[in-house]
């Protein structure tokens, strides 16, 4: 049974390009409601920890530098089938391969600077939400 919550970040490139509002509008239009949200910035250490699963990948250093380079918006979202439906809304990792009308197709700059994060499983949605929010910050 799939869960009702997922975790997202609007990444530094999309914040810098002024697209927080546009992306939140797309998220809302797709039927997600916001259960927690904050404007924040990851330290290098926090970015390393968040993406520890990718530590052996060749792009890890670049990813950590980018994700700690500027402010982000972190949020917990709710909808039926949240994880899968949100991955559909954001599109493929590489915007060149992302479907028309997806957030990454519209707003991502590149495979690395790709505008948004979306959890890939219910288990990771829980872990990632807890990484960014204390229980009393979640509705
Ligand atoms: P996802 O965000 O679509 O789940 P993952 O494979 O989990 O993609 O990769 C995590 C993040 O690492 C991506 O969103 C992107 O920012 C970055 N990334 C992935 N592949 C590359 C790459 O080949 N070059 C640079 N950055 C990458
Ligand atoms: Mg991923």
PDB file of C-alpha atoms and ligand atoms in Angstrom:
ATOM      1  CA  UNK A   1       0.000   0.000   0.000  1.00  0.00           C
ATOM      2  CA  UNK A   2       1.582   3.276  -1.058  1.00  0.00           C
ATOM      3  CA  UNK A   3       1.841   6.132   1.393  1.00  0.00           C
ATOM      4  CA  UNK A   4       0.343   9.574   1.432  1.00  0.00           C
ATOM      5  CA  UNK A   5       3.451  11.661   2.023  1.00  0.00           C
ATOM      6  CA  UNK A   6       6.598  12.609   0.170  1.00  0.00           C
ATOM      7  CA  UNK A   7       9.476  14.990   0.743  1.00  0.00           C
ATOM      8  CA  UNK A   8      10.733  17.653  -1.679  1.00  0.00           C
ATOM      9  CA  UNK A   9      13.333  20.377  -1.958  1.00  0.00           C
ATOM     10  CA  UNK A  10      13.250  23.292  -4.368  1.00  0.00           C
ATOM     11  CA  UNK A  11      16.973  23.292  -5.156  1.00  0.00           C
ATOM     12  CA  UNK A  12      19.389  26.265  -5.266  1.00  0.00           C
ATOM     13  CA  UNK A  13      19.155  26.799  -9.050  1.00  0.00           C
ATOM     14  CA  UNK A  14      15.358  27.163  -8.947  1.00  0.00           C
ATOM     15  CA  UNK A  15      15.459  29.442  -5.903  1.00  0.00           C
ATOM     16  CA  UNK A  16      18.122  31.585  -7.591  1.00  0.00           C
ATOM     17  CA  UNK A  17      16.121  31.840 -10.820  1.00  0.00           C
ATOM     18  CA  UNK A  18      13.051  33.072  -8.937  1.00  0.00           C
ATOM     19  CA  UNK A  19      10.885  30.012  -9.482  1.00  0.00           C
ATOM     20  CA  UNK A  20       9.814  29.124  -5.916  1.00  0.00           C
ATOM     21  CA  UNK A  21       6.324  30.504  -6.558  1.00  0.00           C
ATOM     22  CA  UNK A  22       5.901  28.852  -9.955  1.00  0.00           C
ATOM     23  CA  UNK A  23       6.983  25.467  -8.612  1.00  0.00           C
ATOM     24  CA  UNK A  24       4.754  25.677  -5.516  1.00  0.00           C
ATOM     25  CA  UNK A  25       1.860  26.577  -7.821  1.00  0.00           C
ATOM     26  CA  UNK A  26       2.487  23.457  -9.936  1.00  0.00           C
ATOM     27  CA  UNK A  27       2.682  21.332  -6.785  1.00  0.00           C
ATOM     28  CA  UNK A  28      -0.617  22.750  -5.530  1.00  0.00           C
ATOM     29  CA  UNK A  29      -2.313  22.406  -8.937  1.00  0.00           C
ATOM     30  CA  UNK A  30      -1.311  18.728  -8.979  1.00  0.00           C
ATOM     31  CA  UNK A  31      -3.283  18.141  -5.784  1.00  0.00           C
ATOM     32  CA  UNK A  32      -0.546  18.062  -3.147  1.00  0.00           C
ATOM     33  CA  UNK A  33      -1.026  19.822   0.165  1.00  0.00           C
ATOM     34  CA  UNK A  34       1.843  21.160   2.263  1.00  0.00           C
ATOM     35  CA  UNK A  35       2.348  19.583   5.691  1.00  0.00           C
ATOM     36  CA  UNK A  36       5.655  21.301   6.538  1.00  0.00           C
ATOM     37  CA  UNK A  37       7.800  23.874   4.748  1.00  0.00           C
ATOM     38  CA  UNK A  38      10.936  25.920   5.380  1.00  0.00           C
ATOM     39  CA  UNK A  39      13.348  28.222   3.563  1.00  0.00           C
ATOM     40  CA  UNK A  40      16.846  27.177   4.600  1.00  0.00           C
ATOM     41  CA  UNK A  41      20.364  26.411   3.405  1.00  0.00           C
ATOM     42  CA  UNK A  42      22.265  23.145   3.770  1.00  0.00           C
ATOM     43  CA  UNK A  43      25.811  23.305   5.112  1.00  0.00           C
ATOM     44  CA  UNK A  44      28.362  21.201   3.255  1.00  0.00           C
ATOM     45  CA  UNK A  45      28.182  18.639   6.067  1.00  0.00           C
ATOM     46  CA  UNK A  46      24.382  18.456   5.935  1.00  0.00           C
ATOM     47  CA  UNK A  47      24.386  18.130   2.131  1.00  0.00           C
ATOM     48  CA  UNK A  48      26.940  15.304   2.402  1.00  0.00           C
ATOM     49  CA  UNK A  49      24.750  13.539   4.941  1.00  0.00           C
ATOM     50  CA  UNK A  50      21.533  13.994   2.957  1.00  0.00           C
ATOM     51  CA  UNK A  51      23.116  12.506  -0.183  1.00  0.00           C
ATOM     52  CA  UNK A  52      25.297   9.908   1.599  1.00  0.00           C
ATOM     53  CA  UNK A  53      23.648   7.174  -0.501  1.00  0.00           C
ATOM     54  CA  UNK A  54      25.403   8.720  -3.540  1.00  0.00           C
ATOM     55  CA  UNK A  55      28.844   8.983  -1.877  1.00  0.00           C
ATOM     56  CA  UNK A  56      30.456   6.566  -4.334  1.00  0.00           C
ATOM     57  CA  UNK A  57      29.011   8.218  -7.444  1.00  0.00           C
ATOM     58  CA  UNK A  58      31.352  10.364  -9.579  1.00  0.00           C
ATOM     59  CA  UNK A  59      29.096  13.429  -9.244  1.00  0.00           C
ATOM     60  CA  UNK A  60      28.896  13.351  -5.418  1.00  0.00           C
ATOM     61  CA  UNK A  61      31.334  16.242  -4.828  1.00  0.00           C
ATOM     62  CA  UNK A  62      29.614  18.380  -7.441  1.00  0.00           C
ATOM     63  CA  UNK A  63      26.204  17.518  -5.971  1.00  0.00           C
ATOM     64  CA  UNK A  64      27.250  18.443  -2.421  1.00  0.00           C
ATOM     65  CA  UNK A  65      28.811  21.752  -3.571  1.00  0.00           C
ATOM     66  CA  UNK A  66      25.693  22.640  -5.565  1.00  0.00           C
ATOM     67  CA  UNK A  67      23.174  21.678  -2.872  1.00  0.00           C
ATOM     68  CA  UNK A  68      25.034  23.742  -0.250  1.00  0.00           C
ATOM     69  CA  UNK A  69      25.652  26.690  -2.613  1.00  0.00           C
ATOM     70  CA  UNK A  70      22.488  28.640  -1.837  1.00  0.00           C
ATOM     71  CA  UNK A  71      19.100  28.546  -0.159  1.00  0.00           C
ATOM     72  CA  UNK A  72      16.520  25.839  -0.753  1.00  0.00           C
ATOM     73  CA  UNK A  73      12.883  25.266   0.177  1.00  0.00           C
ATOM     74  CA  UNK A  74      12.271  21.949   1.969  1.00  0.00           C
ATOM     75  CA  UNK A  75       8.727  20.603   2.286  1.00  0.00           C
ATOM     76  CA  UNK A  76       6.644  17.587   3.235  1.00  0.00           C
ATOM     77  CA  UNK A  77       3.724  17.050   0.849  1.00  0.00           C
ATOM     78  CA  UNK A  78       0.556  15.003   1.134  1.00  0.00           C
ATOM     79  CA  UNK A  79      -1.572  13.309  -1.529  1.00  0.00           C
ATOM     80  CA  UNK A  80      -2.727   9.771  -2.254  1.00  0.00           C
ATOM     81  CA  UNK A  81       0.135   7.828  -3.873  1.00  0.00           C
ATOM     82  CA  UNK A  82       2.400  10.780  -3.031  1.00  0.00           C
ATOM     83  CA  UNK A  83       5.859   9.389  -3.853  1.00  0.00           C
ATOM     84  CA  UNK A  84       5.005   8.025  -7.292  1.00  0.00           C
ATOM     85  CA  UNK A  85       2.739  10.911  -8.316  1.00  0.00           C
ATOM     86  CA  UNK A  86       5.342  13.472  -7.274  1.00  0.00           C
ATOM     87  CA  UNK A  87       8.090  11.704  -9.256  1.00  0.00           C
ATOM     88  CA  UNK A  88       5.757  11.890 -12.270  1.00  0.00           C
ATOM     89  CA  UNK A  89       5.163  15.611 -11.660  1.00  0.00           C
ATOM     90  CA  UNK A  90       8.893  16.426 -11.470  1.00  0.00           C
ATOM     91  CA  UNK A  91       9.996  14.296 -14.451  1.00  0.00           C
ATOM     92  CA  UNK A  92      13.287  12.574 -15.271  1.00  0.00           C
ATOM     93  CA  UNK A  93      16.529  13.517 -13.501  1.00  0.00           C
ATOM     94  CA  UNK A  94      17.877  15.009 -16.742  1.00  0.00           C
ATOM     95  CA  UNK A  95      15.562  17.791 -18.001  1.00  0.00           C
ATOM     96  CA  UNK A  96      16.519  16.879 -21.567  1.00  0.00           C
ATOM     97  CA  UNK A  97      14.709  13.579 -20.968  1.00  0.00           C
ATOM     98  CA  UNK A  98      11.859  14.934 -18.826  1.00  0.00           C
ATOM     99  CA  UNK A  99       8.301  14.840 -20.189  1.00  0.00           C
ATOM    100  CA  UNK A 100       6.575  18.025 -21.342  1.00  0.00           C
ATOM    101  CA  UNK A 101       4.755  19.823 -18.548  1.00  0.00           C
ATOM    102  CA  UNK A 102       6.942  18.436 -15.756  1.00  0.00           C
ATOM    103  CA  UNK A 103       8.664  20.701 -13.254  1.00  0.00           C
ATOM    104  CA  UNK A 104      12.149  19.702 -14.384  1.00  0.00           C
ATOM    105  CA  UNK A 105      11.268  20.173 -18.075  1.00  0.00           C
ATOM    106  CA  UNK A 106      10.080  23.700 -17.302  1.00  0.00           C
ATOM    107  CA  UNK A 107      12.598  24.859 -14.721  1.00  0.00           C
ATOM    108  CA  UNK A 108      15.688  22.614 -14.504  1.00  0.00           C
ATOM    109  CA  UNK A 109      18.963  23.852 -15.980  1.00  0.00           C
ATOM    110  CA  UNK A 110      20.778  20.502 -16.306  1.00  0.00           C
ATOM    111  CA  UNK A 111      20.967  16.950 -14.972  1.00  0.00           C
ATOM    112  CA  UNK A 112      22.861  18.234 -11.938  1.00  0.00           C
ATOM    113  CA  UNK A 113      21.064  21.558 -11.407  1.00  0.00           C
ATOM    114  CA  UNK A 114      17.631  20.069 -11.814  1.00  0.00           C
ATOM    115  CA  UNK A 115      15.311  22.360  -9.817  1.00  0.00           C
ATOM    116  CA  UNK A 116      13.663  19.882  -7.453  1.00  0.00           C
ATOM    117  CA  UNK A 117      14.165  16.787  -5.338  1.00  0.00           C
ATOM    118  CA  UNK A 118      11.510  14.121  -4.864  1.00  0.00           C
ATOM    119  CA  UNK A 119      11.804  11.098  -2.564  1.00  0.00           C
ATOM    120  CA  UNK A 120      12.036   7.750  -4.354  1.00  0.00           C
ATOM    121  CA  UNK A 121      10.231   5.540  -1.796  1.00  0.00           C
ATOM    122  CA  UNK A 122       7.900   5.794   1.185  1.00  0.00           C
ATOM    123  CA  UNK A 123      10.771   4.781   3.446  1.00  0.00           C
ATOM    124  CA  UNK A 124      13.056   7.528   2.095  1.00  0.00           C
ATOM    125  CA  UNK A 125      10.237  10.082   2.237  1.00  0.00           C
ATOM    126  CA  UNK A 126      10.005   9.403   5.973  1.00  0.00           C
ATOM    127  CA  UNK A 127      13.790   9.519   6.514  1.00  0.00           C
ATOM    128  CA  UNK A 128      14.240  12.683   4.437  1.00  0.00           C
ATOM    129  CA  UNK A 129      11.309  14.459   6.089  1.00  0.00           C
ATOM    130  CA  UNK A 130      12.794  13.707   9.497  1.00  0.00           C
ATOM    131  CA  UNK A 131      16.201  14.947   8.301  1.00  0.00           C
ATOM    132  CA  UNK A 132      14.711  18.420   7.756  1.00  0.00           C
ATOM    133  CA  UNK A 133      11.840  18.703  10.233  1.00  0.00           C
ATOM    134  CA  UNK A 134      11.225  18.035  13.913  1.00  0.00           C
ATOM    135  CA  UNK A 135       7.901  16.359  14.682  1.00  0.00           C
ATOM    136  CA  UNK A 136       6.450  19.616  16.060  1.00  0.00           C
ATOM    137  CA  UNK A 137       7.115  21.372  12.716  1.00  0.00           C
ATOM    138  CA  UNK A 138       4.898  18.964  10.772  1.00  0.00           C
ATOM    139  CA  UNK A 139       1.135  19.409  10.532  1.00  0.00           C
TER     140      UNK A 139
HETATM  141  P1  LIG B   1      16.770  11.939  -8.775  1.00  0.00           P
HETATM  142  O1  LIG B   1      16.938  13.279  -8.076  1.00  0.00           O
HETATM  143  O2  LIG B   1      16.002  12.067 -10.054  1.00  0.00           O
HETATM  144  O3  LIG B   1      16.215  10.864  -7.860  1.00  0.00           O
HETATM  145  P2  LIG B   1      19.361  10.643  -8.465  1.00  0.00           P
HETATM  146  O4  LIG B   1      19.920   9.658  -9.422  1.00  0.00           O
HETATM  147  O5  LIG B   1      18.862  10.142  -7.146  1.00  0.00           O
HETATM  148  O6  LIG B   1      18.229  11.478  -9.236  1.00  0.00           O
HETATM  149  O7  LIG B   1      20.495  11.732  -8.222  1.00  0.00           O
HETATM  150  C1  LIG B   1      20.376  12.666  -7.168  1.00  0.00           C
HETATM  151  C2  LIG B   1      20.752  14.037  -7.684  1.00  0.00           C
HETATM  152  O8  LIG B   1      22.144  14.021  -8.069  1.00  0.00           O
HETATM  153  C3  LIG B   1      20.030  14.480  -8.958  1.00  0.00           C
HETATM  154  O9  LIG B   1      18.759  15.017  -8.715  1.00  0.00           O
HETATM  155  C4  LIG B   1      20.994  15.512  -9.522  1.00  0.00           C
HETATM  156  O10 LIG B   1      20.894  16.769  -8.840  1.00  0.00           O
HETATM  157  C5  LIG B   1      22.338  14.886  -9.179  1.00  0.00           C
HETATM  158  N1  LIG B   1      22.850  14.083 -10.297  1.00  0.00           N
HETATM  159  C6  LIG B   1      22.401  12.873 -10.723  1.00  0.00           C
HETATM  160  N2  LIG B   1      23.082  12.428 -11.775  1.00  0.00           N
HETATM  161  C7  LIG B   1      24.021  13.381 -12.048  1.00  0.00           C
HETATM  162  C8  LIG B   1      25.049  13.506 -13.043  1.00  0.00           C
HETATM  163  O11 LIG B   1      25.248  12.639 -13.900  1.00  0.00           O
HETATM  164  N3  LIG B   1      25.806  14.656 -12.981  1.00  0.00           N
HETATM  165  C9  LIG B   1      25.621  15.625 -12.040  1.00  0.00           C
HETATM  166  N4  LIG B   1      24.658  15.545 -11.089  1.00  0.00           N
HETATM  167  C10 LIG B   1      23.876  14.450 -11.097  1.00  0.00           C
HETATM  168 MG1  LIG B   2      17.037  10.017  -6.161  1.00  0.00          MG
END
